Amino acid sequence: MLTGLLHLGRLVGIARSLARHDALWPLEQVSRRFAPLRACVWLLRVMFRRKRPGRPGERLAAAFADLGPSYVKLGQALSVRADLVGEDVARDLELLQDGLDPFPTDQAIATIEETLAMPLMQAFAQFDRDPVAAASIAQVHFAVTPDGRDVAVKVLRPGIVDKLDRDVGLFRFLAKMAERIYPPIRRLKPVAVVNTFEEWIRVELDLRLEGAAAAELKENCEGDEGFHVVDVDWERTGQRVLTTERIRGINIDDVDALRAAGHDVDDILARSSRIFFLQVFRDGYFHADMHPGNMFIDENGRLCPVDFGIMGRVTRRQRIFMADTLVGFLSRDYRRVADAHFEIGYVPPTQSRDLFTQALRAIGEPVLDKSLNEISVGRLLEQLFRTTERFDMPTQPDLLLLQKTMLVAEGVGRTLNPTLNMWLLARPLIEEWMIVNRGPEARITDTLRDTMETLERLPRTLQKAEETLDRLAKNGMNPDGSLREPQGASTNIKLWGPVVIIALLAAIAVNLAG
């Protein structure tokens, strides 16, 4: 009860901020179904609303920026969910920057000394007091270690952990309320949006996890030519401090500076396409915040990413699905795309495969009919994910993050060379990967892997089956369809055990035969 009242008080403050930025429209849309909420929105509009210029998404982004770090991060998370907020609003939220005024350097030094358990001048021979970047979660200072290495020191904002914990609790409360009050919204998984958001910030709030993400990416890409991930200085890293190698380079979107430094921008684009392909399809682990401010080109022409707070993962099944989808769309084989959706289970088997194929054609033709350099795979997938409601498809947050990363990568690619398409550059790599991972040998390996997983689950499955059959035999069903609690002695399961085992073995045999 008390928690609910606290959330209500915070909601009033949020609503006032939305009103001041003329961004009440999300509440207005929700309030159409609930008279009491309509009255509250009307009162807010009368008391606090200020007319502001700009599109609805721009005004909402300004309100989020005013509300502080949690809401800046929420806006960035919502920019991945065009299916939830609309394409235009998602684009405006993409531009939401998390740059804030820096916090006092003395506080940063206190955090460093407390986290590293040593005086500042013992940890660093030189420490620049002026931060080079200040974001919603942390700020960065350049420094030099006692052994002469140039490093970047990232320090969490004081009090940010408690504030974000409190705000995430509010976001989850609102998401659950939305699902309870308006069941159709469950298909869009608002609680999953909050969970994804929480995963992002948990990494950003424990800088050891961000350091581990950088180390994993570095290990995956160690042999990839022309790509360099910073080294982590673990001796000077803790929960609230991350120290990494300092990168000196040019932002990847500064084409004039790149050319003036003698770099081949077409080669940079080709390597960017290859590296992104390798991260997604080979490793299933990719840098998911690849805006130009997080990617530099060093003096040797290497791509050097920074800021590993948001990383994405895709399973092997999802990678196969994405490869089938990309190659299918680029070759206008819409049936192949439809089959991929049904095979992975994203479209329920009750839906018409023919109608879904027709819908895919309606999505693909307008995009693919453009010249090659204008084709946007990111926008293509965005349109695809927006068809989910019509075919009762649950939202896939992991793939939405990948799709949004694709859009950012495409934007950088067009800046480097508007006449080239990075996906067409990567298509031969994708097709080669498909041959290796979708050929007969790969299918046998997949079948064996699935079979072994089934066998590993067999004892637990049998135990659950015995418990269920025991309860059924002794007590039957309650009027509401649930099982009654077992009473008395254990039921003899000997007749049922062989039946369950035979059924499981038959399923395994069918799996092997397929």
GROMACS .gro file of C-alpha atoms in nm, residues 228-403:
model
  176
  228HIS     CA    1   4.065  -0.297  -3.177
  229VAL     CA    2   3.883  -0.318  -2.844
  230VAL     CA    3   4.033  -0.127  -2.552
  231ASP     CA    4   4.223  -0.307  -2.278
  232VAL     CA    5   4.067  -0.295  -1.931
  233ASP     CA    6   4.292  -0.198  -1.638
  234TRP     CA    7   4.141  -0.432  -1.380
  235GLU     CA    8   4.373  -0.309  -1.104
  236ARG     CA    9   4.204   0.032  -1.131
  237THR     CA   10   3.849  -0.094  -1.192
  238GLY     CA   11   3.570  -0.153  -0.940
  239GLN     CA   12   3.193  -0.131  -0.915
  240ARG     CA   13   3.190   0.249  -0.952
  241VAL     CA   14   3.513   0.304  -1.148
  242LEU     CA   15   3.622   0.167  -1.486
  243THR     CA   16   3.971   0.233  -1.620
  244THR     CA   17   4.049   0.146  -1.980
  245GLU     CA   18   4.307   0.220  -2.242
  246ARG     CA   19   4.265   0.571  -2.383
  247ILE     CA   20   4.172   0.585  -2.750
  248ARG     CA   21   4.311   0.865  -2.966
  249GLY     CA   22   4.129   0.885  -3.294
  250ILE     CA   23   3.870   1.046  -3.519
  251ASN     CA   24   3.495   0.994  -3.487
  252ILE     CA   25   3.382   0.752  -3.756
  253ASP     CA   26   3.130   1.001  -3.901
  254ASP     CA   27   3.385   1.285  -3.943
  255VAL     CA   28   3.448   1.207  -4.311
  256ASP     CA   29   3.649   1.521  -4.385
  257ALA     CA   30   3.887   1.458  -4.096
  258LEU     CA   31   3.922   1.091  -4.192
  259ARG     CA   32   4.015   1.181  -4.549
  260ALA     CA   33   4.251   1.455  -4.434
  261ALA     CA   34   4.428   1.196  -4.218
  262GLY     CA   35   4.471   0.971  -4.523
  263HIS     CA   36   4.210   0.708  -4.436
  264ASP     CA   37   4.011   0.523  -4.705
  265VAL     CA   38   3.646   0.573  -4.603
  266ASP     CA   39   3.523   0.299  -4.839
  267ASP     CA   40   3.760   0.054  -4.673
  268ILE     CA   41   3.635   0.167  -4.331
  269LEU     CA   42   3.276   0.103  -4.445
  270ALA     CA   43   3.364  -0.244  -4.579
  271ARG     CA   44   3.541  -0.337  -4.255
  272SER     CA   45   3.255  -0.196  -4.047
  273SER     CA   46   3.010  -0.419  -4.236
  274ARG     CA   47   3.232  -0.723  -4.189
  275ILE     CA   48   3.290  -0.658  -3.818
  276PHE     CA   49   2.918  -0.608  -3.751
  277PHE     CA   50   2.841  -0.931  -3.939
  278LEU     CA   51   3.100  -1.123  -3.738
  279GLN     CA   52   2.973  -0.991  -3.406
  280VAL     CA   53   2.612  -1.081  -3.482
  281PHE     CA   54   2.638  -1.406  -3.677
  282ARG     CA   55   2.968  -1.560  -3.570
  283ASP     CA   56   2.962  -1.460  -3.203
  284GLY     CA   57   2.599  -1.378  -3.124
  285TYR     CA   58   2.733  -1.088  -2.914
  286PHE     CA   59   2.741  -0.734  -3.048
  287HIS     CA   60   2.800  -0.374  -2.946
  288ALA     CA   61   2.447  -0.236  -2.931
  289ASP     CA   62   2.527   0.133  -2.885
  290MET     CA   63   2.727   0.201  -3.199
  291HIS     CA   64   2.644   0.566  -3.252
  292PRO     CA   65   2.930   0.774  -3.401
  293GLY     CA   66   3.039   0.905  -3.062
  294ASN     CA   67   3.126   0.551  -2.957
  295MET     CA   68   3.338   0.451  -3.257
  296PHE     CA   69   3.676   0.600  -3.345
  297ILE     CA   70   3.933   0.543  -3.618
  298ASP     CA   71   4.286   0.547  -3.478
  299GLU     CA   72   4.602   0.652  -3.659
  300ASN     CA   73   4.649   0.297  -3.790
  301GLY     CA   74   4.301   0.297  -3.945
  302ARG     CA   75   4.160   0.052  -3.691
  303LEU     CA   76   3.797   0.073  -3.576
  304CYS     CA   77   3.804   0.133  -3.201
  305PRO     CA   78   3.472   0.110  -3.010
  306VAL     CA   79   3.420   0.256  -2.662
  307ASP     CA   80   3.135   0.247  -2.407
  308PHE     CA   81   3.025  -0.114  -2.360
  309GLY     CA   82   2.725  -0.047  -2.136
  310ILE     CA   83   2.471  -0.177  -2.388
  311MET     CA   84   2.557  -0.509  -2.552
  312GLY     CA   85   2.322  -0.741  -2.739
  313ARG     CA   86   2.302  -1.119  -2.756
  314VAL     CA   87   2.124  -1.340  -3.009
  315THR     CA   88   2.092  -1.715  -2.985
  316ARG     CA   89   2.203  -1.946  -3.262
  317ARG     CA   90   1.839  -2.008  -3.362
  318GLN     CA   91   1.783  -1.633  -3.380
  319ARG     CA   92   2.093  -1.591  -3.594
  320ILE     CA   93   1.970  -1.853  -3.839
  321PHE     CA   94   1.632  -1.680  -3.843
  322MET     CA   95   1.790  -1.341  -3.910
  323ALA     CA   96   2.010  -1.482  -4.186
  324ASP     CA   97   1.711  -1.649  -4.354
  325THR     CA   98   1.515  -1.326  -4.322
  326LEU     CA   99   1.788  -1.098  -4.457
  327VAL     CA  100   1.882  -1.321  -4.751
  328GLY     CA  101   1.515  -1.390  -4.823
  329PHE     CA  102   1.425  -1.022  -4.835
  330LEU     CA  103   1.730  -0.919  -5.036
  331SER     CA  104   1.652  -1.191  -5.293
  332ARG     CA  105   1.276  -1.119  -5.275
  333ASP     CA  106   1.210  -1.477  -5.165
  334TYR     CA  107   0.919  -1.390  -4.938
  335ARG     CA  108   0.817  -1.752  -4.888
  336ARG     CA  109   1.159  -1.818  -4.739
  337VAL     CA  110   1.109  -1.530  -4.496
  338ALA     CA  111   0.765  -1.661  -4.402
  339ASP     CA  112   0.899  -2.013  -4.347
  340ALA     CA  113   1.170  -1.872  -4.118
  341HIS     CA  114   0.906  -1.702  -3.902
  342PHE     CA  115   0.692  -2.014  -3.873
  343GLU     CA  116   0.991  -2.241  -3.814
  344ILE     CA  117   1.119  -2.044  -3.515
  345GLY     CA  118   0.766  -2.001  -3.380
  346TYR     CA  119   0.736  -1.624  -3.406
  347VAL     CA  120   0.414  -1.663  -3.604
  348PRO     CA  121   0.159  -1.903  -3.447
  349PRO     CA  122   0.083  -2.213  -3.658
  350THR     CA  123  -0.284  -2.113  -3.660
  351GLN     CA  124  -0.202  -1.821  -3.891
  352SER     CA  125  -0.211  -1.852  -4.270
  353ARG     CA  126   0.135  -1.893  -4.421
  354ASP     CA  127   0.007  -1.769  -4.757
  355LEU     CA  128  -0.142  -1.451  -4.609
  356PHE     CA  129   0.175  -1.386  -4.412
  357THR     CA  130   0.385  -1.430  -4.728
  358GLN     CA  131   0.158  -1.179  -4.901
  359ALA     CA  132   0.203  -0.933  -4.614
  360LEU     CA  133   0.582  -0.974  -4.639
  361ARG     CA  134   0.567  -0.894  -5.008
  362ALA     CA  135   0.370  -0.578  -4.931
  363ILE     CA  136   0.645  -0.478  -4.686
  364GLY     CA  137   0.939  -0.571  -4.904
  365GLU     CA  138   0.847  -0.448  -5.250
  366PRO     CA  139   0.824  -0.073  -5.169
  367VAL     CA  140   1.163  -0.087  -4.994
  368LEU     CA  141   1.345  -0.319  -5.233
  369ASP     CA  142   1.215  -0.131  -5.537
  370LYS     CA  143   1.451   0.154  -5.453
  371SER     CA  144   1.806   0.184  -5.584
  372LEU     CA  145   2.054  -0.044  -5.407
  373ASN     CA  146   2.220   0.232  -5.207
  374GLU     CA  147   1.881   0.351  -5.071
  375ILE     CA  148   1.766   0.013  -4.940
  376SER     CA  149   1.743   0.017  -4.559
  377VAL     CA  150   1.734  -0.328  -4.404
  378GLY     CA  151   1.680  -0.167  -4.066
  379ARG     CA  152   1.364   0.008  -4.189
  380LEU     CA  153   1.257  -0.313  -4.360
  381LEU     CA  154   1.277  -0.503  -4.033
  382GLU     CA  155   1.104  -0.217  -3.856
  383GLN     CA  156   0.808  -0.249  -4.092
  384LEU     CA  157   0.816  -0.626  -4.042
  385PHE     CA  158   0.798  -0.598  -3.665
  386ARG     CA  159   0.508  -0.355  -3.699
  387THR     CA  160   0.296  -0.631  -3.857
  388THR     CA  161   0.302  -0.830  -3.533
  389GLU     CA  162  -0.049  -0.741  -3.419
  390ARG     CA  163  -0.217  -0.853  -3.740
  391PHE     CA  164  -0.065  -1.201  -3.716
  392ASP     CA  165  -0.070  -1.236  -3.337
  393MET     CA  166   0.311  -1.233  -3.316
  394PRO     CA  167   0.463  -1.167  -2.972
  395THR     CA  168   0.724  -0.892  -2.965
  396GLN     CA  169   1.090  -1.003  -2.959
  397PRO     CA  170   1.283  -0.739  -2.756
  398ASP     CA  171   1.625  -0.889  -2.836
  399LEU     CA  172   1.565  -0.865  -3.210
  400LEU     CA  173   1.431  -0.512  -3.175
  401LEU     CA  174   1.760  -0.409  -3.016
  402LEU     CA  175   1.945  -0.569  -3.306
  403GLN     CA  176   1.720  -0.395  -3.557
   0.00000   0.00000   0.00000
